[in-house]
mmCIF file of C-alpha atoms in Angstrom:
data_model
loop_
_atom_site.group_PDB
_atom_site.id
_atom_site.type_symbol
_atom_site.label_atom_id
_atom_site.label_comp_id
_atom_site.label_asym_id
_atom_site.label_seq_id
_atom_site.Cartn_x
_atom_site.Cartn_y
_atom_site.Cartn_z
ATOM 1 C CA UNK A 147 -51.813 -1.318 7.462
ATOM 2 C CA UNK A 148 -54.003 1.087 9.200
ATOM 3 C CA UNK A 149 -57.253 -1.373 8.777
ATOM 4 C CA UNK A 150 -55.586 -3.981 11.332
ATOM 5 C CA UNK A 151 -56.330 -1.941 14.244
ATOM 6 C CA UNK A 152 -59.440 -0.984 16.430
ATOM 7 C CA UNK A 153 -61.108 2.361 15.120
ATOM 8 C CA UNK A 154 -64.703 3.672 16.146
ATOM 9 C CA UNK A 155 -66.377 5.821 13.526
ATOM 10 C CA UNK A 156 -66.766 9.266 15.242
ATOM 11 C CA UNK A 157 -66.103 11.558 12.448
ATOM 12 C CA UNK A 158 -67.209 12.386 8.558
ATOM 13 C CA UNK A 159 -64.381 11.376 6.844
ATOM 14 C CA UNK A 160 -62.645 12.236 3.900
ATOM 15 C CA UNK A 161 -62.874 15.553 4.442
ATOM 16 C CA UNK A 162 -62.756 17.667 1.885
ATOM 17 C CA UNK A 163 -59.523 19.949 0.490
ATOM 18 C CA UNK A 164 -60.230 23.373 -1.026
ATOM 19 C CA UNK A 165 -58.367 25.739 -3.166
ATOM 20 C CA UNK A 166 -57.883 29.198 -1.572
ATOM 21 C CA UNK A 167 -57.970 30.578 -4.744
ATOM 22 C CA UNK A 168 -58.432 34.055 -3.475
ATOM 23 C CA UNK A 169 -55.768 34.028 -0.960
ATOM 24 C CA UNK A 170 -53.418 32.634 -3.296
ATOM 25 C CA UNK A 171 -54.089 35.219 -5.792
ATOM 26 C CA UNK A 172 -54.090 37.986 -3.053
ATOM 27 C CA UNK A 173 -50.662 36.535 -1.377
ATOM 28 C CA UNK A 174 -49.113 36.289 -4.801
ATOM 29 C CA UNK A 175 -47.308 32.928 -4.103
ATOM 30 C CA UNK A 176 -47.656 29.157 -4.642
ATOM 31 C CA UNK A 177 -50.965 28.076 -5.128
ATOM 32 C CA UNK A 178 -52.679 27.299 -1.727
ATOM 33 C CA UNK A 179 -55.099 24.522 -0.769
ATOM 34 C CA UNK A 180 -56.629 23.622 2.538
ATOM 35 C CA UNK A 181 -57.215 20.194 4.232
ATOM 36 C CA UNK A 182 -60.534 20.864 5.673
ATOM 37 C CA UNK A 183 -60.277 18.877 9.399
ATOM 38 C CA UNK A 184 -62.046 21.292 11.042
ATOM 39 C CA UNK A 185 -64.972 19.902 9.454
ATOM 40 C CA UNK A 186 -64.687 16.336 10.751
ATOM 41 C CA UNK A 187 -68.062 16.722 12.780
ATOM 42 C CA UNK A 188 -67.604 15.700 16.278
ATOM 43 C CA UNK A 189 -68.271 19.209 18.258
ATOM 44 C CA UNK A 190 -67.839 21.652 15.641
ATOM 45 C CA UNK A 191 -64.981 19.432 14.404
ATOM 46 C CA UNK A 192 -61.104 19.361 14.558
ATOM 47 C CA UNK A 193 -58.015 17.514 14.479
ATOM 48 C CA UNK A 194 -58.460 15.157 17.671
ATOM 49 C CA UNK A 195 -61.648 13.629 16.204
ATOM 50 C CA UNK A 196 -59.113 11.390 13.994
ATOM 51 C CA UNK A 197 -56.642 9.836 17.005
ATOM 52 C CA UNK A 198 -59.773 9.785 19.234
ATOM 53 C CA UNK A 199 -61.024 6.714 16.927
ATOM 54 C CA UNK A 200 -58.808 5.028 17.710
ATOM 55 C CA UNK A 201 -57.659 5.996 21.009
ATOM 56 C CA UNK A 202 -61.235 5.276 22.543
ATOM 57 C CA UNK A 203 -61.564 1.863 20.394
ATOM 58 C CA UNK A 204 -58.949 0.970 22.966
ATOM 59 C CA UNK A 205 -60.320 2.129 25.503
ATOM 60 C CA UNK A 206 -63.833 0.383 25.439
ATOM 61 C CA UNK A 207 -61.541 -2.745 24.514
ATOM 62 C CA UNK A 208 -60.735 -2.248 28.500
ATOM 63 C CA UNK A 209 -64.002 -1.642 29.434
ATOM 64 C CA UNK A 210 -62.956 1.571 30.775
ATOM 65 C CA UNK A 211 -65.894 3.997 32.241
ATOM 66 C CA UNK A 212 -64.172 6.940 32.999
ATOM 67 C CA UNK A 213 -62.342 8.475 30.636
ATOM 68 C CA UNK A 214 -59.097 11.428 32.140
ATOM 69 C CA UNK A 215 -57.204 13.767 29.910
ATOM 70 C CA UNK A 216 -55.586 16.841 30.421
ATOM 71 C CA UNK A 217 -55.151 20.057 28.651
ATOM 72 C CA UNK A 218 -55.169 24.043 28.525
ATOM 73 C CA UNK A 219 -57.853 25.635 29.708
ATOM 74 C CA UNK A 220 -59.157 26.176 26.200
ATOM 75 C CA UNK A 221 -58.099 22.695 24.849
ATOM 76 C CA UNK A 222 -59.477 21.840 21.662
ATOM 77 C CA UNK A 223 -59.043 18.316 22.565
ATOM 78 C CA UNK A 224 -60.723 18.352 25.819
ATOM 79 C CA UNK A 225 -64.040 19.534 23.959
ATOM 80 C CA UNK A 226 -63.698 16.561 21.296
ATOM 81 C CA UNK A 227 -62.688 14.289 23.869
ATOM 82 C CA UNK A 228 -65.785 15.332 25.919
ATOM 83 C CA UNK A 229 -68.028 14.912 23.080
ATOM 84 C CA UNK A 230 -66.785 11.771 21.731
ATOM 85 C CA UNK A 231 -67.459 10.433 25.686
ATOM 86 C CA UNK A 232 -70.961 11.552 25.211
ATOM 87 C CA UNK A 233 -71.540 9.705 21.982
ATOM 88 C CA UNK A 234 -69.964 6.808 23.399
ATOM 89 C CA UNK A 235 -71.460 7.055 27.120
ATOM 90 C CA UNK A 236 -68.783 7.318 28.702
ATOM 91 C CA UNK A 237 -68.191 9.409 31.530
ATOM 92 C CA UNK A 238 -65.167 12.293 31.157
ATOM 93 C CA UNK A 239 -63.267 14.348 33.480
ATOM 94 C CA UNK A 240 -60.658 16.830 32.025
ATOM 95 C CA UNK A 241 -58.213 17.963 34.385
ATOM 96 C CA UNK A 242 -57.665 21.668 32.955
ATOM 97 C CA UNK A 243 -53.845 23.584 33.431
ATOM 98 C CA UNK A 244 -53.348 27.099 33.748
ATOM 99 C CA UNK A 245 -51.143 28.075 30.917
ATOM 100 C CA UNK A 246 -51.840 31.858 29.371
ATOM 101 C CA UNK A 247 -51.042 34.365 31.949
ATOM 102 C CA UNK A 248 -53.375 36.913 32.994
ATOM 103 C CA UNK A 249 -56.081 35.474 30.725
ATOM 104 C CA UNK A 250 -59.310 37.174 31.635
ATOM 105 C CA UNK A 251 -62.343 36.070 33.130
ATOM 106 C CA UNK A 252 -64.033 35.073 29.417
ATOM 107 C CA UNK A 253 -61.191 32.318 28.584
ATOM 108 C CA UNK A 254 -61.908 30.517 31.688
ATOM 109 C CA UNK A 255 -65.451 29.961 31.222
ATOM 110 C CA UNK A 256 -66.608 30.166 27.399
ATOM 111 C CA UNK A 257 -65.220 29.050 24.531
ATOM 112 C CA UNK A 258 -64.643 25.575 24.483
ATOM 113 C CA UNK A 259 -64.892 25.682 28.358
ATOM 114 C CA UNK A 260 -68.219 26.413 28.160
ATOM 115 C CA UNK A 261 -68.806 23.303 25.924
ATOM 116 C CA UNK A 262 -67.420 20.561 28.253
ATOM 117 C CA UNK A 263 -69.908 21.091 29.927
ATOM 118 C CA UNK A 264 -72.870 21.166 27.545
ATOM 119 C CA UNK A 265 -71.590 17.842 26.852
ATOM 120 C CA UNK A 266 -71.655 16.853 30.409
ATOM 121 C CA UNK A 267 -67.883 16.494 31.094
ATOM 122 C CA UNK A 268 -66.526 17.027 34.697
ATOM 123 C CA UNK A 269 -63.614 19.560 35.008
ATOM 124 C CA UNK A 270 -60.895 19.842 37.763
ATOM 125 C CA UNK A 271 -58.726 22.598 37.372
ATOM 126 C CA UNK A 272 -54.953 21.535 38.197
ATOM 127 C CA UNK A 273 -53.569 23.657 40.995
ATOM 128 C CA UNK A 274 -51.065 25.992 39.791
ATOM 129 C CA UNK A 275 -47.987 24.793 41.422
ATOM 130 C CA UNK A 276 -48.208 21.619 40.350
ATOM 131 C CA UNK A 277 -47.270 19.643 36.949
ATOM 132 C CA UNK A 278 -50.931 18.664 35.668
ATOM 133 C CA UNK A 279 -49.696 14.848 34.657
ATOM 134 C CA UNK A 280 -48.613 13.971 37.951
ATOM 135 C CA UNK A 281 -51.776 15.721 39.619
ATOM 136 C CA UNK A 282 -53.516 13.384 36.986
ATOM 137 C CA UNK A 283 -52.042 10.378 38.295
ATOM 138 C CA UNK A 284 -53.189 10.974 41.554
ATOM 139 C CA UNK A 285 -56.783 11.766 40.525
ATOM 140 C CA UNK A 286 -56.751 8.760 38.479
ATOM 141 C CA UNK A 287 -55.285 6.598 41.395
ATOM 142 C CA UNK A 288 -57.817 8.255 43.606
ATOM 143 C CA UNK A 289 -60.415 7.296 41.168
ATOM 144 C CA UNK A 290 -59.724 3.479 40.771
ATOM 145 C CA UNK A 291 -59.228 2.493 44.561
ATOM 146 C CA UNK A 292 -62.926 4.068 44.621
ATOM 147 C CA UNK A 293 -63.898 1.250 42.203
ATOM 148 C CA UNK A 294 -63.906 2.923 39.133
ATOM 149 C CA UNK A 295 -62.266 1.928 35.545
ATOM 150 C CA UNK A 296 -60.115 4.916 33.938
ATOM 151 C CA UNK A 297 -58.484 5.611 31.006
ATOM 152 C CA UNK A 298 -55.790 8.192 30.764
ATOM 153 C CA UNK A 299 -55.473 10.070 27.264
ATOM 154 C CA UNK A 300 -52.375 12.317 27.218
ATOM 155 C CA UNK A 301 -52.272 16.032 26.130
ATOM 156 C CA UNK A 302 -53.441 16.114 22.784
ATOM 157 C CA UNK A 303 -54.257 12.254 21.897
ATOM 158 C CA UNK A 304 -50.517 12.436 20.890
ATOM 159 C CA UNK A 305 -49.705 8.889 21.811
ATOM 160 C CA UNK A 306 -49.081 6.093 19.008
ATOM 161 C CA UNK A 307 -52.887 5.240 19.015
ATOM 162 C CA UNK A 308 -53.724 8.928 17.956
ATOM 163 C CA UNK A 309 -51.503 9.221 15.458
ATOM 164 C CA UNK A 310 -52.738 5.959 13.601
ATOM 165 C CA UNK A 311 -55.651 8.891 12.549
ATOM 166 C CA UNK A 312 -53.158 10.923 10.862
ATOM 167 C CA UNK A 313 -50.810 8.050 9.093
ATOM 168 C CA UNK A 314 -54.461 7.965 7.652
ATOM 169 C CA UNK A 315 -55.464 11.368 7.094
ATOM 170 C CA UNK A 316 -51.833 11.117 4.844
ATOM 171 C CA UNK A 317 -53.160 8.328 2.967
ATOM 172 C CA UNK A 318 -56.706 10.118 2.400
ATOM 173 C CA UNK A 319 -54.153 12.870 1.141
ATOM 174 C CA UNK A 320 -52.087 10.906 -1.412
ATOM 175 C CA UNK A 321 -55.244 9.541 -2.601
ATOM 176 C CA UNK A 322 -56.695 12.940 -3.413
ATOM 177 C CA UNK A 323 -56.958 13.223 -6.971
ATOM 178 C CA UNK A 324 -54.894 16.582 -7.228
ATOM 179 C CA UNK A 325 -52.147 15.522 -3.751
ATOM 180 C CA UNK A 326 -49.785 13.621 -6.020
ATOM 181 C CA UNK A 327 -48.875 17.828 -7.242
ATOM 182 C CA UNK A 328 -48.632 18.791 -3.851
ATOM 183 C CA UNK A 329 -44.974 19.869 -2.828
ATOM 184 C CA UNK A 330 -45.501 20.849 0.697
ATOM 185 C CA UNK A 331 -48.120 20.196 4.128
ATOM 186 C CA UNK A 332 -48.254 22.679 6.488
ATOM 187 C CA UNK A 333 -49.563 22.458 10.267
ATOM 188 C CA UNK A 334 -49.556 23.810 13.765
ATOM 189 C CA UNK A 335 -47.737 21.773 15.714
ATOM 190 C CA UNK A 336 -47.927 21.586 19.557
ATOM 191 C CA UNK A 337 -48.063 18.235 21.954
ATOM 192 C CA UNK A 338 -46.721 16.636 18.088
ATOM 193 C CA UNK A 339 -49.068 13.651 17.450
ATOM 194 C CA UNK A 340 -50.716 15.549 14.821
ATOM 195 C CA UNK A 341 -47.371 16.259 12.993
ATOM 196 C CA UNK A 342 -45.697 12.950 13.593
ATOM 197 C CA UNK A 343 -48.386 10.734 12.884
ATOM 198 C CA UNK A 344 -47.930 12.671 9.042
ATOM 199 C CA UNK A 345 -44.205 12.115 8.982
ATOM 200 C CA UNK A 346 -45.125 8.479 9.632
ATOM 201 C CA UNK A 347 -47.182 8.656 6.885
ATOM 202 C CA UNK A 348 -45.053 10.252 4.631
ATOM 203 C CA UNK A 349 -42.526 7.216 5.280
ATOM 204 C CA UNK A 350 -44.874 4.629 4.916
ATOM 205 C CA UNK A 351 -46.084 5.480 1.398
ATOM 206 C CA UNK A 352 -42.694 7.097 0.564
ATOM 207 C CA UNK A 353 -43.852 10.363 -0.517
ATOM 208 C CA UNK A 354 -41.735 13.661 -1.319
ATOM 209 C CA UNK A 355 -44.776 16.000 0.049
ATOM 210 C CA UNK A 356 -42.059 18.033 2.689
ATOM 211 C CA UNK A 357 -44.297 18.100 6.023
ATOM 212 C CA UNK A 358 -43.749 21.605 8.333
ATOM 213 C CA UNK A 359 -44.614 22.028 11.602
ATOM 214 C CA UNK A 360 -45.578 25.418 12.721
ATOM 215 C CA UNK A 361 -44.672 25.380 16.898
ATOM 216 C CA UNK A 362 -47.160 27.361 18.817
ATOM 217 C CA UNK A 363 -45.254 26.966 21.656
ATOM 218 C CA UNK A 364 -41.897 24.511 21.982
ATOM 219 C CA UNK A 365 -38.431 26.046 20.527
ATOM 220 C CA UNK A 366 -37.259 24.512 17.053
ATOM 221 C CA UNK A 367 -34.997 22.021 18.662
ATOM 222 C CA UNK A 368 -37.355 20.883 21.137
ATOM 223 C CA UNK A 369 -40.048 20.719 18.801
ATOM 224 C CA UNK A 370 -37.930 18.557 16.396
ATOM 225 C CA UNK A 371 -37.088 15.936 19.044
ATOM 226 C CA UNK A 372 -40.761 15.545 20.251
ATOM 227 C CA UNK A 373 -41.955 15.022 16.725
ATOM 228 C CA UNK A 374 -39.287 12.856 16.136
ATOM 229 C CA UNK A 375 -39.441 10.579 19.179
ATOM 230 C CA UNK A 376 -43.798 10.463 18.737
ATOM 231 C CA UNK A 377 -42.778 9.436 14.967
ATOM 232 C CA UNK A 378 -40.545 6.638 15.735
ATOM 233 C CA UNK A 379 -42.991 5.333 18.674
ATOM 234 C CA UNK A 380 -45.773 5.437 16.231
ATOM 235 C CA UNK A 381 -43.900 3.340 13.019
ATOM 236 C CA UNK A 382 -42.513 0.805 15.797
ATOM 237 C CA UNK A 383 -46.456 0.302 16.841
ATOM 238 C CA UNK A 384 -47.421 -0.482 13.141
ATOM 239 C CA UNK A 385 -44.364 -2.356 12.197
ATOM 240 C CA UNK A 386 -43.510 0.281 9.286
ATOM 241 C CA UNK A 387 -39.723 1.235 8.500
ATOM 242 C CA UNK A 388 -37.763 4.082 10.721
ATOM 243 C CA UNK A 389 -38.688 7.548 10.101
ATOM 244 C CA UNK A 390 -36.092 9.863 8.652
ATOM 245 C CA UNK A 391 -34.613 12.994 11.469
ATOM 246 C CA UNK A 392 -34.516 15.120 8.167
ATOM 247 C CA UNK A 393 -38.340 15.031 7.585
ATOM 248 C CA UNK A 394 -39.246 16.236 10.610
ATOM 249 C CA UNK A 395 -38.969 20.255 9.519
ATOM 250 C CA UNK A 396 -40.253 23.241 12.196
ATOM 251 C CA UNK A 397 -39.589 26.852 12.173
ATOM 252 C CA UNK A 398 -40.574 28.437 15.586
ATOM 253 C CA UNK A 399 -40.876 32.022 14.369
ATOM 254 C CA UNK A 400 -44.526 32.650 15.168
ATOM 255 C CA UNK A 401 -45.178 31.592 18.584
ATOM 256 C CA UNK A 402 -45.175 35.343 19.952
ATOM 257 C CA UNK A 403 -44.889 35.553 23.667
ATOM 258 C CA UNK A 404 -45.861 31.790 24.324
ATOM 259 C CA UNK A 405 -49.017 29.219 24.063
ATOM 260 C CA UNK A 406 -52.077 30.606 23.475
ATOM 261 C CA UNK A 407 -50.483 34.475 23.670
ATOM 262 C CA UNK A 408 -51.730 36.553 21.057
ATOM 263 C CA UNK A 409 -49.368 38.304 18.214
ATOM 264 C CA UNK A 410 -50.394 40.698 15.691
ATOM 265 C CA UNK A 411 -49.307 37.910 13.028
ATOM 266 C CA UNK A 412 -51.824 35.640 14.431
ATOM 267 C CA UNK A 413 -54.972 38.505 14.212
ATOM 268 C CA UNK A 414 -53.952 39.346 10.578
ATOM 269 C CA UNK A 415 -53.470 35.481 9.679
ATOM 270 C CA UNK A 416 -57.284 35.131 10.974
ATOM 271 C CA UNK A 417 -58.577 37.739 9.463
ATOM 272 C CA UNK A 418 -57.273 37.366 6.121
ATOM 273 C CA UNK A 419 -58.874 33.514 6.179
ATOM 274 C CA UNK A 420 -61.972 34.835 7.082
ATOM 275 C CA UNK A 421 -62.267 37.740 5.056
ATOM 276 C CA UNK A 422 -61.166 36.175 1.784
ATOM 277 C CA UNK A 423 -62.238 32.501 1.967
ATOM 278 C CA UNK A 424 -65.214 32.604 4.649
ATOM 279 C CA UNK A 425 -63.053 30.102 6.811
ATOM 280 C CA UNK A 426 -62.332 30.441 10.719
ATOM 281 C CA UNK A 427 -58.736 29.513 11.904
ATOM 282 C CA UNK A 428 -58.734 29.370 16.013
ATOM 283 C CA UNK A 429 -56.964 31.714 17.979
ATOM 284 C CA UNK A 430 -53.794 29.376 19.605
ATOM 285 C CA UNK A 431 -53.333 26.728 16.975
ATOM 286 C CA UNK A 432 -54.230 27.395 12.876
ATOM 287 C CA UNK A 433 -54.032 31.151 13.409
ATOM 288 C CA UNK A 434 -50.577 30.482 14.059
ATOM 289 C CA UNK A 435 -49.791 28.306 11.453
ATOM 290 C CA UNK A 436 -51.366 30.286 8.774
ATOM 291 C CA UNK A 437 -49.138 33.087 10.007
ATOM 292 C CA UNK A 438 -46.392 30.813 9.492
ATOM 293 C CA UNK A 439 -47.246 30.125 5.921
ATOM 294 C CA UNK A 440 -47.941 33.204 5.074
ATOM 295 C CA UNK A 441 -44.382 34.249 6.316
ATOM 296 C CA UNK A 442 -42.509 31.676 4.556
ATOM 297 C CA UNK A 443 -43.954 32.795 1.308
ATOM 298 C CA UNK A 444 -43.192 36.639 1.719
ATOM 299 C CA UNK A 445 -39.721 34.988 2.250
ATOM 300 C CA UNK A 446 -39.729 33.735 -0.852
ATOM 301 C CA UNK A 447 -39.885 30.069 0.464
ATOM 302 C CA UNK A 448 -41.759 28.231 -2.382
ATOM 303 C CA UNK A 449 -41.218 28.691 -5.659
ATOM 304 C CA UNK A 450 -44.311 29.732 -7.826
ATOM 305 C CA UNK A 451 -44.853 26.636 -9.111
ATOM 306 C CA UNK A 452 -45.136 24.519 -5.959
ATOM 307 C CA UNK A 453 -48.785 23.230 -4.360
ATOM 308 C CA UNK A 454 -49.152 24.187 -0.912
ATOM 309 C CA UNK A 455 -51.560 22.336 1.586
ATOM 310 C CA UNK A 456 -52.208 24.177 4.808
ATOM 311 C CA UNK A 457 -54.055 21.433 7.419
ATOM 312 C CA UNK A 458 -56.540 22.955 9.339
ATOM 313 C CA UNK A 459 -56.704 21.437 12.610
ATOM 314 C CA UNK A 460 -59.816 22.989 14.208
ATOM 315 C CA UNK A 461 -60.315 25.172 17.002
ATOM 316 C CA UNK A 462 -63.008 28.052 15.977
ATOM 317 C CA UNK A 463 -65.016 27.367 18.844
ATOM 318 C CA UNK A 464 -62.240 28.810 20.922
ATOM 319 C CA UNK A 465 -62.603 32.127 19.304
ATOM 320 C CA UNK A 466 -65.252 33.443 21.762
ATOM 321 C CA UNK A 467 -62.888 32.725 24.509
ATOM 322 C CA UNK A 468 -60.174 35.551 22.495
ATOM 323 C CA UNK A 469 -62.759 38.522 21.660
ATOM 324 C CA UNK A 470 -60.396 40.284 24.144
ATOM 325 C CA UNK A 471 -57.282 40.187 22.009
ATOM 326 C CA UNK A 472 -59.413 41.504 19.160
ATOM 327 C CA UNK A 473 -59.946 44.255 20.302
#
């Protein structure tokens, strides 16, 4: 299904899934395994490098030259986006939004910041008081009646394009020699094309694998509907049958003070990964998630016997950007 539409190759896939076999051990649960995406190459790797395939496949098909997308100041996707521009030659501009209150100085310029512009993106911050997609419109607008071709990518790649990559990324799953044991997925999920473009996976191959979404920043319900809506777009794009409401499973208990705020959960979550397995989660996103996970097994979640796969989306090269909530 996935092979009748445009896709560049911008990334090393499969990539690879690995049994935490210490954490497992130390957390005393189900056993727990880890889809590697933050090892899918394009600028230290990540989730995005998947929908950006095939989001910029379309966009060359309309001989764009100016690629716009929008995110957080430390958007993961803004540094793959940038990168996957310069590979492509294409020119970016990221229009960045203020979203972590009192952030200091080091999150506005390092991190992933600092990396847009290594690989030669322009940056616009968004003013505060207003909503960054309508300032993007304008920009974009601005940019055309000056003669110039661009080509809007929404927060996250999470259109029906981006989440082609992960209806694939479920397939690469199933196909895994050891996935047909696996009882449950687990992910961060935030702008939801990430999330939903596994639920419509999971309904196009009819699997039982039970896909959660850990919100790092919408409530449950809200969370639910965006998921669900992205899911539905997505399977009416590739022809595929309706996704099921009841698939789409979040639990909002992690998100702390809001997006990109630090929690105690989040430090320990990181920490553990690293000190056990060698592995970097990212500060906003897998931190989370992990945190999540490792919550719904001291809860007694999962019974002993299920398979757990935790998807890591990416994001370590945000991490310099947090030393301050470290510390």
């Amino acid at each position: 299904m996935i092979e009748n539409f445009q896709r560049l190759s911008l990334g090393h896939f499969p990539t690879p899934i690995e049994h935490l076999k210490s954490i497992s051990a130390f957390l005393g649960g189900p056993q727990i395994y880890i889809k590697r995406d933050d090892c899918t190459g394009l600028a230290t790797g990540g989730n995005k490098t998947r929908k950006l395939e095939f989001i910029l496949a379309d966009a060359l098909d309309k001989n764009a030259d100016l690629v716009v997308t929008v995110g957080a100041i430390q958007s993961n996707h803004a540094r793959q986006t940038a990168a996957a521009c310069a590979k492509l030659g294409l020119r970016c501009l990221i229009i960045l939004e203020h979203r972590l209150k009192g952030a200091p100085e080091i999150y506005n310029n390092s991190g992933n910041v600092f990396l847009n512009k290594v690989f030669g993106s322009e940056m616009i911050m968004c003013p505060k008081d207003r909503v960054v997609e309508d300032y993007a419109d304008e920009i974009i607008e601005e940019r055309r009646q000056s003669g110039e071709n661009p080509y809007f990518i929404p927060v996250g790649g999470s259109n029906h394009l981006g989440e082609l990559g992960y209806i694939e990324c479920f397939r690469e799953i199933t196909k895994d020699q050891n996935s047909e044991s696996f009882s449950h997925i687990i992910l961060a999920t935030g702008s939801g094309g990430t999330h939903a473009g596994l639920i419509a996976g999971k309904t196009i191959f009819k699997s039982d694998i039970k896909v959660i979404g850990v919100s790092i920043k919408g409530t449950k319900k809200e969370q639910e509907e965006k998921v669900f809506q992205l899911a539905i777009n997505s399977l009416e794009y590739v022809r595929g049958p309706s996704p099921s409401k009841e698939d789409v499973i979040i639990i909002d208990d992690f998100v702390g003070p809001g997006y990109a705020e630090p929690t105690d959960g989040m430090r320990k979550a990181l920490s553990l990964m690293a000190t056990k397995e060698g592995i970097l989660l990212d500060p906003v996103y897998s931190g989370k998630a992990f945190d999540g996970l490792i919550g719904l097994i001291k809860s007694n979640f999962f019974k002993p016997s299920d398979k757990v796969l935790f998807l890591h989306t990416g994001g370590s090269a945000a991490i310099p950007a947090f030393e301050w909530a470290f510390e």
